[in-house]
Steps between C-alpha positions, in 0.01 A plus 500: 500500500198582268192676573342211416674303791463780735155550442409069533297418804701243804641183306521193620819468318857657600667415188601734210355447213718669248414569121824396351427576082103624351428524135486889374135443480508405840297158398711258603712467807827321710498526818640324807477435897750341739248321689718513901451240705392817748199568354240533761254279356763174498456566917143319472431308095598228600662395798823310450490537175453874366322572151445842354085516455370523210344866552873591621605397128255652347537816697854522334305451173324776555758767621687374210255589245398872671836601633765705300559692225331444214245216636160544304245800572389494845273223625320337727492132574156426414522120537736180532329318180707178543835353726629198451838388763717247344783528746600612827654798585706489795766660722804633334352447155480762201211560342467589160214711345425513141177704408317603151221761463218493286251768434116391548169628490476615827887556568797315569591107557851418573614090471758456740725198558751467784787262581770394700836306452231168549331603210136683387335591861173659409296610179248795601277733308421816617239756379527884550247768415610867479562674837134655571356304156300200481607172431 
């Protein structure tokens, strides 16, 4: 485990999100999560027909862009800028992270996209600022 993931404050989310390849650069990223049908937050979204939340997928989004070696300088999420779900994940799925940096004025953005065997799940933009900086 990273110090990244042992440092990260209580998760909603059980699942391993593992970086499976990261450009030497570090600005783009593959990474995946087996998405068990035992994750605590199928228990109660939705009855009788579990979905993984949206803020569940994009908490995998997240660890996948900051966990690891080689992810980008250290950063803070300063903001979700957009999300967009196209599909649902559910129990037993695997979900598929793809993520690209870009260097901005005030730090970091990372585009994300995320999948399962169904097809594109969720498009998300996340902005990062320099841990202690502004942004």
């Amino acid at each position: 485990m990273t110090q990244a993931a042992t440092d990260r404050p209580p998760s909603p989310v059980a699942a391993e999100v593992r970086v499976l390849a990261r450009t030497d650069e570090g600005l783009a990223t593959a990474a995946r999560a087996e998405i068990a049908a035992a994750e605590p937050v199928f228990a109660g979204h939705y009855p009788d027909f579990p979905i993984f939340p949206g803020v569940c997928v994009l908490e995998c989004v997240h660890r996948a862009a900051t966990d690891g070696e080689g992810a980008p300088v250290p950063a803070d999420l300063a903001a979700v800028e957009s999300a967009r779900f196209s599909g649902a994940v559910l129990p037993g799925d695997t979900l598929d992270i793809t993520l690209r940096w870009r260097r901005t004025e005030n730090g970091w953005r990372c585009d994300a996209t995320t999948a399962t065997a169904r097809g594109k799940s969720a498009s998300v933009r996340l902005r990062y600022r320099a841990v202690g900086g502004a942004g």
